[in-house]
PDB file of C-alpha atoms in Angstrom:
ATOM      1  CA  UNK A   1       0.000   0.000   0.000  1.00  0.00           C
ATOM      2  CA  UNK A   2       1.168   3.485  -0.795  1.00  0.00           C
ATOM      3  CA  UNK A   3       0.788   6.638   1.198  1.00  0.00           C
ATOM      4  CA  UNK A   4      -2.797   7.826   0.664  1.00  0.00           C
ATOM      5  CA  UNK A   5      -4.162  11.291   1.286  1.00  0.00           C
ATOM      6  CA  UNK A   6      -7.511  12.824   0.456  1.00  0.00           C
ATOM      7  CA  UNK A   7      -8.045  16.493  -0.328  1.00  0.00           C
ATOM      8  CA  UNK A   8     -11.572  17.890  -0.212  1.00  0.00           C
ATOM      9  CA  UNK A   9     -13.544  21.051   0.485  1.00  0.00           C
ATOM     10  CA  UNK A  10     -16.718  21.300   2.512  1.00  0.00           C
ATOM     11  CA  UNK A  11     -19.446  23.937   2.246  1.00  0.00           C
ATOM     12  CA  UNK A  12     -17.637  26.292   4.618  1.00  0.00           C
ATOM     13  CA  UNK A  13     -14.517  26.107   2.447  1.00  0.00           C
ATOM     14  CA  UNK A  14     -16.638  26.847  -0.618  1.00  0.00           C
ATOM     15  CA  UNK A  15     -18.263  29.830   1.094  1.00  0.00           C
ATOM     16  CA  UNK A  16     -14.765  31.070   1.921  1.00  0.00           C
ATOM     17  CA  UNK A  17     -13.888  31.169  -1.765  1.00  0.00           C
ATOM     18  CA  UNK A  18     -12.219  27.800  -2.231  1.00  0.00           C
ATOM     19  CA  UNK A  19     -13.018  25.601  -5.210  1.00  0.00           C
ATOM     20  CA  UNK A  20     -11.515  23.890  -8.267  1.00  0.00           C
ATOM     21  CA  UNK A  21      -9.258  26.866  -8.954  1.00  0.00           C
ATOM     22  CA  UNK A  22      -7.551  26.626  -5.554  1.00  0.00           C
ATOM     23  CA  UNK A  23      -7.386  22.837  -5.068  1.00  0.00           C
ATOM     24  CA  UNK A  24      -4.115  22.085  -6.876  1.00  0.00           C
ATOM     25  CA  UNK A  25      -2.378  25.094  -5.341  1.00  0.00           C
ATOM     26  CA  UNK A  26      -3.299  23.822  -1.864  1.00  0.00           C
ATOM     27  CA  UNK A  27      -2.205  20.279  -2.673  1.00  0.00           C
ATOM     28  CA  UNK A  28       1.202  21.484  -3.842  1.00  0.00           C
ATOM     29  CA  UNK A  29       1.571  23.666  -0.743  1.00  0.00           C
ATOM     30  CA  UNK A  30       0.985  20.693   1.568  1.00  0.00           C
ATOM     31  CA  UNK A  31       4.338  19.595   3.066  1.00  0.00           C
ATOM     32  CA  UNK A  32       3.065  15.996   3.194  1.00  0.00           C
ATOM     33  CA  UNK A  33       2.231  15.852  -0.509  1.00  0.00           C
ATOM     34  CA  UNK A  34       5.699  14.784  -1.769  1.00  0.00           C
ATOM     35  CA  UNK A  35       5.197  11.496   0.117  1.00  0.00           C
ATOM     36  CA  UNK A  36       1.707  10.879  -1.289  1.00  0.00           C
ATOM     37  CA  UNK A  37       1.523   8.103  -3.871  1.00  0.00           C
ATOM     38  CA  UNK A  38      -2.250   7.562  -3.756  1.00  0.00           C
ATOM     39  CA  UNK A  39      -3.991  10.885  -4.342  1.00  0.00           C
ATOM     40  CA  UNK A  40      -7.711  11.110  -3.618  1.00  0.00           C
ATOM     41  CA  UNK A  41      -9.652  14.239  -4.533  1.00  0.00           C
ATOM     42  CA  UNK A  42     -13.059  14.504  -2.933  1.00  0.00           C
ATOM     43  CA  UNK A  43     -15.564  17.300  -3.208  1.00  0.00           C
ATOM     44  CA  UNK A  44     -14.203  20.493  -4.662  1.00  0.00           C
ATOM     45  CA  UNK A  45     -16.931  22.337  -2.800  1.00  0.00           C
ATOM     46  CA  UNK A  46     -19.229  22.880  -5.742  1.00  0.00           C
ATOM     47  CA  UNK A  47     -19.221  19.635  -7.699  1.00  0.00           C
ATOM     48  CA  UNK A  48     -22.803  20.068  -8.889  1.00  0.00           C
ATOM     49  CA  UNK A  49     -22.113  23.618 -10.136  1.00  0.00           C
ATOM     50  CA  UNK A  50     -18.463  23.603 -11.216  1.00  0.00           C
ATOM     51  CA  UNK A  51     -16.615  20.858 -13.055  1.00  0.00           C
ATOM     52  CA  UNK A  52     -13.181  19.606 -12.079  1.00  0.00           C
ATOM     53  CA  UNK A  53     -11.413  20.808 -15.226  1.00  0.00           C
ATOM     54  CA  UNK A  54      -9.258  23.313 -13.371  1.00  0.00           C
ATOM     55  CA  UNK A  55      -8.067  20.507 -11.097  1.00  0.00           C
ATOM     56  CA  UNK A  56      -7.168  18.336 -14.078  1.00  0.00           C
ATOM     57  CA  UNK A  57      -5.490  21.254 -15.841  1.00  0.00           C
ATOM     58  CA  UNK A  58      -3.537  22.069 -12.685  1.00  0.00           C
ATOM     59  CA  UNK A  59      -2.243  18.509 -12.391  1.00  0.00           C
ATOM     60  CA  UNK A  60      -1.257  18.516 -16.051  1.00  0.00           C
ATOM     61  CA  UNK A  61       0.456  21.910 -15.820  1.00  0.00           C
ATOM     62  CA  UNK A  62       2.439  20.697 -12.786  1.00  0.00           C
ATOM     63  CA  UNK A  63       3.002  17.166 -14.000  1.00  0.00           C
ATOM     64  CA  UNK A  64       6.597  17.012 -12.735  1.00  0.00           C
ATOM     65  CA  UNK A  65       5.392  17.694  -9.191  1.00  0.00           C
ATOM     66  CA  UNK A  66       2.787  14.915  -9.485  1.00  0.00           C
ATOM     67  CA  UNK A  67       5.280  12.382 -10.860  1.00  0.00           C
ATOM     68  CA  UNK A  68       5.322  10.404  -7.576  1.00  0.00           C
ATOM     69  CA  UNK A  69       1.541   9.780  -7.742  1.00  0.00           C
ATOM     70  CA  UNK A  70       0.686   6.368  -9.166  1.00  0.00           C
ATOM     71  CA  UNK A  71      -2.952   6.166  -8.005  1.00  0.00           C
ATOM     72  CA  UNK A  72      -5.526   8.886  -8.642  1.00  0.00           C
ATOM     73  CA  UNK A  73      -9.194   9.053  -7.591  1.00  0.00           C
ATOM     74  CA  UNK A  74     -11.144  12.120  -8.673  1.00  0.00           C
ATOM     75  CA  UNK A  75     -14.657  12.617  -7.309  1.00  0.00           C
ATOM     76  CA  UNK A  76     -14.612  10.629  -4.062  1.00  0.00           C
ATOM     77  CA  UNK A  77     -17.705  12.109  -2.402  1.00  0.00           C
ATOM     78  CA  UNK A  78     -20.926  10.773  -0.911  1.00  0.00           C
ATOM     79  CA  UNK A  79     -24.504  11.765  -1.703  1.00  0.00           C
ATOM     80  CA  UNK A  80     -24.604  14.330   1.106  1.00  0.00           C
ATOM     81  CA  UNK A  81     -21.793  16.212  -0.606  1.00  0.00           C
ATOM     82  CA  UNK A  82     -23.158  15.695  -4.125  1.00  0.00           C
ATOM     83  CA  UNK A  83     -25.357  13.058  -5.738  1.00  0.00           C
ATOM     84  CA  UNK A  84     -23.252  10.963  -8.110  1.00  0.00           C
ATOM     85  CA  UNK A  85     -25.408  11.930 -11.113  1.00  0.00           C
ATOM     86  CA  UNK A  86     -24.809  15.624 -10.385  1.00  0.00           C
ATOM     87  CA  UNK A  87     -21.009  15.490 -10.192  1.00  0.00           C
ATOM     88  CA  UNK A  88     -19.586  17.579 -13.013  1.00  0.00           C
ATOM     89  CA  UNK A  89     -16.503  15.855 -14.338  1.00  0.00           C
ATOM     90  CA  UNK A  90     -14.025  17.052 -16.981  1.00  0.00           C
ATOM     91  CA  UNK A  91     -11.863  16.197 -19.981  1.00  0.00           C
ATOM     92  CA  UNK A  92      -9.070  13.721 -19.237  1.00  0.00           C
ATOM     93  CA  UNK A  93      -7.584  13.714 -22.750  1.00  0.00           C
ATOM     94  CA  UNK A  94      -4.303  15.339 -21.734  1.00  0.00           C
ATOM     95  CA  UNK A  95      -3.904  13.408 -18.484  1.00  0.00           C
ATOM     96  CA  UNK A  96      -2.736  10.195 -20.128  1.00  0.00           C
ATOM     97  CA  UNK A  97       0.479  11.725 -21.445  1.00  0.00           C
ATOM     98  CA  UNK A  98       0.987  13.941 -18.383  1.00  0.00           C
ATOM     99  CA  UNK A  99       1.005  11.017 -15.919  1.00  0.00           C
ATOM    100  CA  UNK A 100       2.804   8.113 -17.624  1.00  0.00           C
ATOM    101  CA  UNK A 101       3.573   6.590 -14.208  1.00  0.00           C
ATOM    102  CA  UNK A 102      -0.094   6.241 -13.271  1.00  0.00           C
ATOM    103  CA  UNK A 103      -1.179   2.707 -12.395  1.00  0.00           C
ATOM    104  CA  UNK A 104      -4.684   3.284 -11.040  1.00  0.00           C
ATOM    105  CA  UNK A 105      -7.372   5.765 -12.063  1.00  0.00           C
ATOM    106  CA  UNK A 106     -10.825   5.967 -10.498  1.00  0.00           C
ATOM    107  CA  UNK A 107     -13.396   8.504 -11.644  1.00  0.00           C
ATOM    108  CA  UNK A 108     -16.708   9.121  -9.902  1.00  0.00           C
ATOM    109  CA  UNK A 109     -19.423  10.864 -11.873  1.00  0.00           C
ATOM    110  CA  UNK A 110     -20.049  10.888 -15.612  1.00  0.00           C
ATOM    111  CA  UNK A 111     -21.666  14.227 -16.374  1.00  0.00           C
ATOM    112  CA  UNK A 112     -19.494  16.083 -18.919  1.00  0.00           C
ATOM    113  CA  UNK A 113     -16.921  13.290 -18.675  1.00  0.00           C
ATOM    114  CA  UNK A 114     -14.572  12.953 -21.641  1.00  0.00           C
ATOM    115  CA  UNK A 115     -11.689  10.499 -21.801  1.00  0.00           C
ATOM    116  CA  UNK A 116     -10.462  11.366 -25.279  1.00  0.00           C
ATOM    117  CA  UNK A 117      -7.937   9.116 -27.010  1.00  0.00           C
ATOM    118  CA  UNK A 118      -6.631   6.767 -24.329  1.00  0.00           C
ATOM    119  CA  UNK A 119      -3.079   5.558 -24.720  1.00  0.00           C
ATOM    120  CA  UNK A 120      -1.168   4.584 -21.591  1.00  0.00           C
ATOM    121  CA  UNK A 121       1.575   2.010 -21.196  1.00  0.00           C
ATOM    122  CA  UNK A 122       1.403   1.512 -17.417  1.00  0.00           C
ATOM    123  CA  UNK A 123      -2.228   1.827 -16.272  1.00  0.00           C
ATOM    124  CA  UNK A 124      -3.298  -1.352 -14.479  1.00  0.00           C
ATOM    125  CA  UNK A 125      -6.693  -0.367 -13.069  1.00  0.00           C
ATOM    126  CA  UNK A 126      -9.498   1.810 -14.432  1.00  0.00           C
ATOM    127  CA  UNK A 127     -12.810   2.294 -12.639  1.00  0.00           C
ATOM    128  CA  UNK A 128     -15.693   4.610 -13.474  1.00  0.00           C
ATOM    129  CA  UNK A 129     -18.372   4.887 -10.797  1.00  0.00           C
ATOM    130  CA  UNK A 130     -21.524   6.643 -11.953  1.00  0.00           C
ATOM    131  CA  UNK A 131     -25.288   6.502 -12.265  1.00  0.00           C
ATOM    132  CA  UNK A 132     -25.175   6.280 -16.054  1.00  0.00           C
ATOM    133  CA  UNK A 133     -22.233   5.735 -18.397  1.00  0.00           C
ATOM    134  CA  UNK A 134     -22.483   7.542 -21.753  1.00  0.00           C
ATOM    135  CA  UNK A 135     -21.751   5.613 -24.940  1.00  0.00           C
ATOM    136  CA  UNK A 136     -19.126   8.226 -25.832  1.00  0.00           C
ATOM    137  CA  UNK A 137     -17.121   7.229 -22.755  1.00  0.00           C
ATOM    138  CA  UNK A 138     -17.619   3.519 -23.415  1.00  0.00           C
ATOM    139  CA  UNK A 139     -16.290   3.969 -26.962  1.00  0.00           C
ATOM    140  CA  UNK A 140     -13.207   5.812 -25.728  1.00  0.00           C
ATOM    141  CA  UNK A 141     -12.391   2.854 -23.481  1.00  0.00           C
ATOM    142  CA  UNK A 142     -13.274   0.441 -26.289  1.00  0.00           C
ATOM    143  CA  UNK A 143     -10.572   2.010 -28.483  1.00  0.00           C
ATOM    144  CA  UNK A 144      -8.076   2.432 -25.648  1.00  0.00           C
ATOM    145  CA  UNK A 145      -4.504   1.241 -25.853  1.00  0.00           C
ATOM    146  CA  UNK A 146      -3.933  -0.092 -22.340  1.00  0.00           C
ATOM    147  CA  UNK A 147      -1.545  -3.039 -22.677  1.00  0.00           C
ATOM    148  CA  UNK A 148      -1.051  -3.439 -18.909  1.00  0.00           C
ATOM    149  CA  UNK A 149      -4.686  -3.088 -17.808  1.00  0.00           C
ATOM    150  CA  UNK A 150      -5.523  -5.784 -15.266  1.00  0.00           C
ATOM    151  CA  UNK A 151      -8.709  -4.437 -13.681  1.00  0.00           C
ATOM    152  CA  UNK A 152     -11.653  -2.725 -15.353  1.00  0.00           C
ATOM    153  CA  UNK A 153     -14.806  -1.708 -13.472  1.00  0.00           C
ATOM    154  CA  UNK A 154     -17.602   0.119 -15.258  1.00  0.00           C
ATOM    155  CA  UNK A 155     -20.829   1.193 -13.583  1.00  0.00           C
ATOM    156  CA  UNK A 156     -23.306   1.086 -16.458  1.00  0.00           C
ATOM    157  CA  UNK A 157     -26.189   2.800 -14.656  1.00  0.00           C
ATOM    158  CA  UNK A 158     -29.489   3.782 -16.192  1.00  0.00           C
ATOM    159  CA  UNK A 159     -30.755   5.932 -19.035  1.00  0.00           C
ATOM    160  CA  UNK A 160     -32.229   8.600 -16.776  1.00  0.00           C
ATOM    161  CA  UNK A 161     -28.739   9.417 -15.542  1.00  0.00           C
ATOM    162  CA  UNK A 162     -26.573   9.050 -18.620  1.00  0.00           C
ATOM    163  CA  UNK A 163     -26.510   5.520 -20.039  1.00  0.00           C
ATOM    164  CA  UNK A 164     -27.637   5.925 -23.638  1.00  0.00           C
ATOM    165  CA  UNK A 165     -26.746   2.456 -24.876  1.00  0.00           C
ATOM    166  CA  UNK A 166     -28.046  -1.106 -24.575  1.00  0.00           C
ATOM    167  CA  UNK A 167     -26.759  -4.670 -24.272  1.00  0.00           C
ATOM    168  CA  UNK A 168     -25.409  -4.507 -27.827  1.00  0.00           C
ATOM    169  CA  UNK A 169     -23.284  -1.526 -26.812  1.00  0.00           C
ATOM    170  CA  UNK A 170     -21.555  -3.664 -24.193  1.00  0.00           C
ATOM    171  CA  UNK A 171     -21.318  -6.630 -26.571  1.00  0.00           C
ATOM    172  CA  UNK A 172     -19.494  -4.481 -29.124  1.00  0.00           C
ATOM    173  CA  UNK A 173     -17.311  -3.016 -26.388  1.00  0.00           C
ATOM    174  CA  UNK A 174     -16.200  -6.458 -25.249  1.00  0.00           C
ATOM    175  CA  UNK A 175     -15.663  -7.672 -28.808  1.00  0.00           C
ATOM    176  CA  UNK A 176     -13.616  -4.721 -30.025  1.00  0.00           C
ATOM    177  CA  UNK A 177     -11.639  -3.748 -26.923  1.00  0.00           C
ATOM    178  CA  UNK A 178      -8.171  -5.233 -26.492  1.00  0.00           C
ATOM    179  CA  UNK A 179      -6.866  -5.664 -22.947  1.00  0.00           C
ATOM    180  CA  UNK A 180      -4.460  -8.612 -23.138  1.00  0.00           C
ATOM    181  CA  UNK A 181      -3.621  -8.661 -19.414  1.00  0.00           C
ATOM    182  CA  UNK A 182      -7.136  -8.219 -18.032  1.00  0.00           C
ATOM    183  CA  UNK A 183      -7.770 -10.260 -14.886  1.00  0.00           C
ATOM    184  CA  UNK A 184     -10.744  -8.511 -13.271  1.00  0.00           C
ATOM    185  CA  UNK A 185     -13.820  -7.478 -15.252  1.00  0.00           C
ATOM    186  CA  UNK A 186     -16.630  -5.541 -13.627  1.00  0.00           C
ATOM    187  CA  UNK A 187     -19.745  -4.715 -15.638  1.00  0.00           C
ATOM    188  CA  UNK A 188     -22.126  -3.695 -12.905  1.00  0.00           C
ATOM    189  CA  UNK A 189     -24.845  -1.401 -11.563  1.00  0.00           C
ATOM    190  CA  UNK A 190     -27.255  -1.921 -14.447  1.00  0.00           C
ATOM    191  CA  UNK A 191     -31.022  -2.263 -14.713  1.00  0.00           C
ATOM    192  CA  UNK A 192     -30.456  -4.776 -17.561  1.00  0.00           C
ATOM    193  CA  UNK A 193     -28.053  -6.933 -15.573  1.00  0.00           C
ATOM    194  CA  UNK A 194     -29.444 -10.261 -16.819  1.00  0.00           C
ATOM    195  CA  UNK A 195     -28.822  -9.205 -20.413  1.00  0.00           C
ATOM    196  CA  UNK A 196     -25.357  -7.936 -19.592  1.00  0.00           C
ATOM    197  CA  UNK A 197     -24.526 -11.143 -17.752  1.00  0.00           C
ATOM    198  CA  UNK A 198     -25.312 -13.091 -20.916  1.00  0.00           C
ATOM    199  CA  UNK A 199     -23.161 -10.725 -22.996  1.00  0.00           C
ATOM    200  CA  UNK A 200     -20.209 -10.964 -20.622  1.00  0.00           C
ATOM    201  CA  UNK A 201     -20.468 -14.749 -20.289  1.00  0.00           C
ATOM    202  CA  UNK A 202     -20.119 -15.057 -24.067  1.00  0.00           C
ATOM    203  CA  UNK A 203     -17.192 -12.642 -24.341  1.00  0.00           C
ATOM    204  CA  UNK A 204     -13.550 -13.428 -25.107  1.00  0.00           C
ATOM    205  CA  UNK A 205     -12.480 -12.212 -21.672  1.00  0.00           C
ATOM    206  CA  UNK A 206     -14.139 -15.107 -19.851  1.00  0.00           C
ATOM    207  CA  UNK A 207     -11.211 -17.406 -20.562  1.00  0.00           C
ATOM    208  CA  UNK A 208      -8.681 -14.823 -19.291  1.00  0.00           C
ATOM    209  CA  UNK A 209     -10.025 -13.236 -16.116  1.00  0.00           C
ATOM    210  CA  UNK A 210      -9.955 -14.606 -12.576  1.00  0.00           C
ATOM    211  CA  UNK A 211     -12.626 -12.244 -11.191  1.00  0.00           C
ATOM    212  CA  UNK A 212     -16.049 -11.577 -12.686  1.00  0.00           C
ATOM    213  CA  UNK A 213     -17.952  -8.695 -11.103  1.00  0.00           C
ATOM    214  CA  UNK A 214     -21.638  -8.383 -11.979  1.00  0.00           C
ATOM    215  CA  UNK A 215     -22.620  -6.719  -8.717  1.00  0.00           C
ATOM    216  CA  UNK A 216     -24.951  -3.854  -7.859  1.00  0.00           C
ATOM    217  CA  UNK A 217     -27.505  -4.473 -10.587  1.00  0.00           C
ATOM    218  CA  UNK A 218     -30.860  -6.136 -11.189  1.00  0.00           C
ATOM    219  CA  UNK A 219     -29.530  -9.675 -11.618  1.00  0.00           C
ATOM    220  CA  UNK A 220     -32.386 -12.178 -11.236  1.00  0.00           C
ATOM    221  CA  UNK A 221     -32.659 -15.955 -11.324  1.00  0.00           C
ATOM    222  CA  UNK A 222     -32.530 -15.735 -15.117  1.00  0.00           C
ATOM    223  CA  UNK A 223     -29.003 -14.363 -14.952  1.00  0.00           C
ATOM    224  CA  UNK A 224     -28.180 -16.687 -12.092  1.00  0.00           C
ATOM    225  CA  UNK A 225     -29.109 -19.712 -14.198  1.00  0.00           C
ATOM    226  CA  UNK A 226     -26.798 -18.534 -16.982  1.00  0.00           C
ATOM    227  CA  UNK A 227     -23.987 -18.281 -14.472  1.00  0.00           C
ATOM    228  CA  UNK A 228     -24.690 -21.780 -13.168  1.00  0.00           C
ATOM    229  CA  UNK A 229     -24.416 -23.140 -16.685  1.00  0.00           C
ATOM    230  CA  UNK A 230     -21.391 -21.152 -17.852  1.00  0.00           C
ATOM    231  CA  UNK A 231     -19.034 -20.666 -14.908  1.00  0.00           C
ATOM    232  CA  UNK A 232     -18.061 -24.372 -14.665  1.00  0.00           C
ATOM    233  CA  UNK A 233     -16.699 -24.026 -18.216  1.00  0.00           C
ATOM    234  CA  UNK A 234     -14.136 -21.504 -16.962  1.00  0.00           C
ATOM    235  CA  UNK A 235     -11.985 -22.938 -14.156  1.00  0.00           C
ATOM    236  CA  UNK A 236      -9.950 -19.727 -14.295  1.00  0.00           C
ATOM    237  CA  UNK A 237     -12.810 -17.870 -12.553  1.00  0.00           C
ATOM    238  CA  UNK A 238     -11.847 -17.791  -8.888  1.00  0.00           C
ATOM    239  CA  UNK A 239     -14.101 -14.955  -7.688  1.00  0.00           C
ATOM    240  CA  UNK A 240     -17.695 -14.204  -8.685  1.00  0.00           C
ATOM    241  CA  UNK A 241     -19.036 -10.973  -7.180  1.00  0.00           C
ATOM    242  CA  UNK A 242     -22.830 -10.759  -7.406  1.00  0.00           C
ATOM    243  CA  UNK A 243     -23.602  -8.740  -4.282  1.00  0.00           C
ATOM    244  CA  UNK A 244     -26.706  -6.540  -4.448  1.00  0.00           C
ATOM    245  CA  UNK A 245     -29.034  -8.580  -6.641  1.00  0.00           C
ATOM    246  CA  UNK A 246     -32.638  -9.768  -7.082  1.00  0.00           C
ATOM    247  CA  UNK A 247     -32.045 -13.505  -7.105  1.00  0.00           C
ATOM    248  CA  UNK A 248     -33.915 -15.958  -4.914  1.00  0.00           C
ATOM    249  CA  UNK A 249     -32.299 -17.532  -1.856  1.00  0.00           C
ATOM    250  CA  UNK A 250     -32.460 -20.880  -3.630  1.00  0.00           C
ATOM    251  CA  UNK A 251     -30.495 -19.537  -6.600  1.00  0.00           C
ATOM    252  CA  UNK A 252     -27.990 -17.935  -4.278  1.00  0.00           C
ATOM    253  CA  UNK A 253     -27.330 -21.268  -2.573  1.00  0.00           C
ATOM    254  CA  UNK A 254     -26.814 -22.983  -5.928  1.00  0.00           C
ATOM    255  CA  UNK A 255     -24.347 -20.319  -7.013  1.00  0.00           C
ATOM    256  CA  UNK A 256     -22.384 -20.618  -3.769  1.00  0.00           C
ATOM    257  CA  UNK A 257     -21.768 -24.263  -4.658  1.00  0.00           C
ATOM    258  CA  UNK A 258     -19.842 -23.261  -7.795  1.00  0.00           C
ATOM    259  CA  UNK A 259     -16.062 -23.848  -7.852  1.00  0.00           C
ATOM    260  CA  UNK A 260     -15.359 -20.177  -7.119  1.00  0.00           C
ATOM    261  CA  UNK A 261     -15.652 -17.753  -4.221  1.00  0.00           C
ATOM    262  CA  UNK A 262     -19.139 -16.368  -4.741  1.00  0.00           C
ATOM    263  CA  UNK A 263     -20.606 -13.272  -3.079  1.00  0.00           C
ATOM    264  CA  UNK A 264     -24.413 -13.194  -3.169  1.00  0.00           C
ATOM    265  CA  UNK A 265     -24.837 -10.849  -0.213  1.00  0.00           C
ATOM    266  CA  UNK A 266     -27.277  -7.940  -0.093  1.00  0.00           C
ATOM    267  CA  UNK A 267     -30.329  -9.550  -1.761  1.00  0.00           C
ATOM    268  CA  UNK A 268     -33.245  -7.325  -2.729  1.00  0.00           C
ATOM    269  CA  UNK A 269     -36.951  -7.928  -3.238  1.00  0.00           C
ATOM    270  CA  UNK A 270     -38.765  -7.001  -6.419  1.00  0.00           C
ATOM    271  CA  UNK A 271     -41.577  -4.526  -5.958  1.00  0.00           C
ATOM    272  CA  UNK A 272     -44.885  -4.571  -7.777  1.00  0.00           C
ATOM    273  CA  UNK A 273     -46.727  -1.349  -8.504  1.00  0.00           C
ATOM    274  CA  UNK A 274     -49.744  -0.900 -10.760  1.00  0.00           C
ATOM    275  CA  UNK A 275     -49.182  -4.309 -12.314  1.00  0.00           C
ATOM    276  CA  UNK A 276     -45.503  -3.725 -13.082  1.00  0.00           C
ATOM    277  CA  UNK A 277     -42.392  -5.229 -11.495  1.00  0.00           C
ATOM    278  CA  UNK A 278     -39.805  -2.696 -10.329  1.00  0.00           C
ATOM    279  CA  UNK A 279     -36.127  -3.288  -9.625  1.00  0.00           C
ATOM    280  CA  UNK A 280     -33.405  -0.731  -9.127  1.00  0.00           C
ATOM    281  CA  UNK A 281     -29.678  -0.714  -9.727  1.00  0.00           C
ATOM    282  CA  UNK A 282     -27.730   0.148  -6.579  1.00  0.00           C
ATOM    283  CA  UNK A 283     -26.307   3.527  -7.705  1.00  0.00           C
ATOM    284  CA  UNK A 284     -28.334   5.760  -9.982  1.00  0.00           C
ATOM    285  CA  UNK A 285     -29.031   9.304  -8.836  1.00  0.00           C
TER     286      UNK A 285
END
């Protein structure tokens, strides 16, 4: 583990005039910062009103002074600070070249998020946590040149908060992307989780990864049955993360008998309203 430090502003800081324009200056003025290898940026005080572009630009402009940072998380805030669907992100296009040493990047929020042309020789982990992942972002990752990527986690989310694709979008993504060292694949937090489970289970990555993460979505017994049938075909799968789901207890017990470490915690009950069945992904608004 590296030396982790989080920088964030609260409402009082924001009222005092602090925000995205002052964040990088304060980070660089911190005497502890030269020892920080895992940099976490939380609320910039106005995440639902101001994007984080000035923070990104500041890191890029001072790239030599951020050269010791190999893990970066931008947007680490809870709903009381800013709902995930309201977080205004930024354009990361220039970050890839500015931080060639980066091994881990986590981004929370997808509004106004742009990844540009991704080319990075050393990145090992990429996670995007959001209530809805735009197709434009998915396509940037689909075309990415990330030869060392080992872990990929994408929160798909729902259409009301930014996901403007469908199961075929993810099928194409998995077919056309090229991550030769991928070990951990997370396609989660979707309201079409059964469909996505089928897509993932038929993808080329199934024979390569050791961890399959389909958590936080509306996975039902239909998806569970697909997993029961397919997972035994892939002895390389050591971990199956299905926590937060809509499967029955009976299906959960069957899945736990698979030759993998299976997490079926946090079960949810379907709700019926006006003749319709309702299920919700874990993180949306």
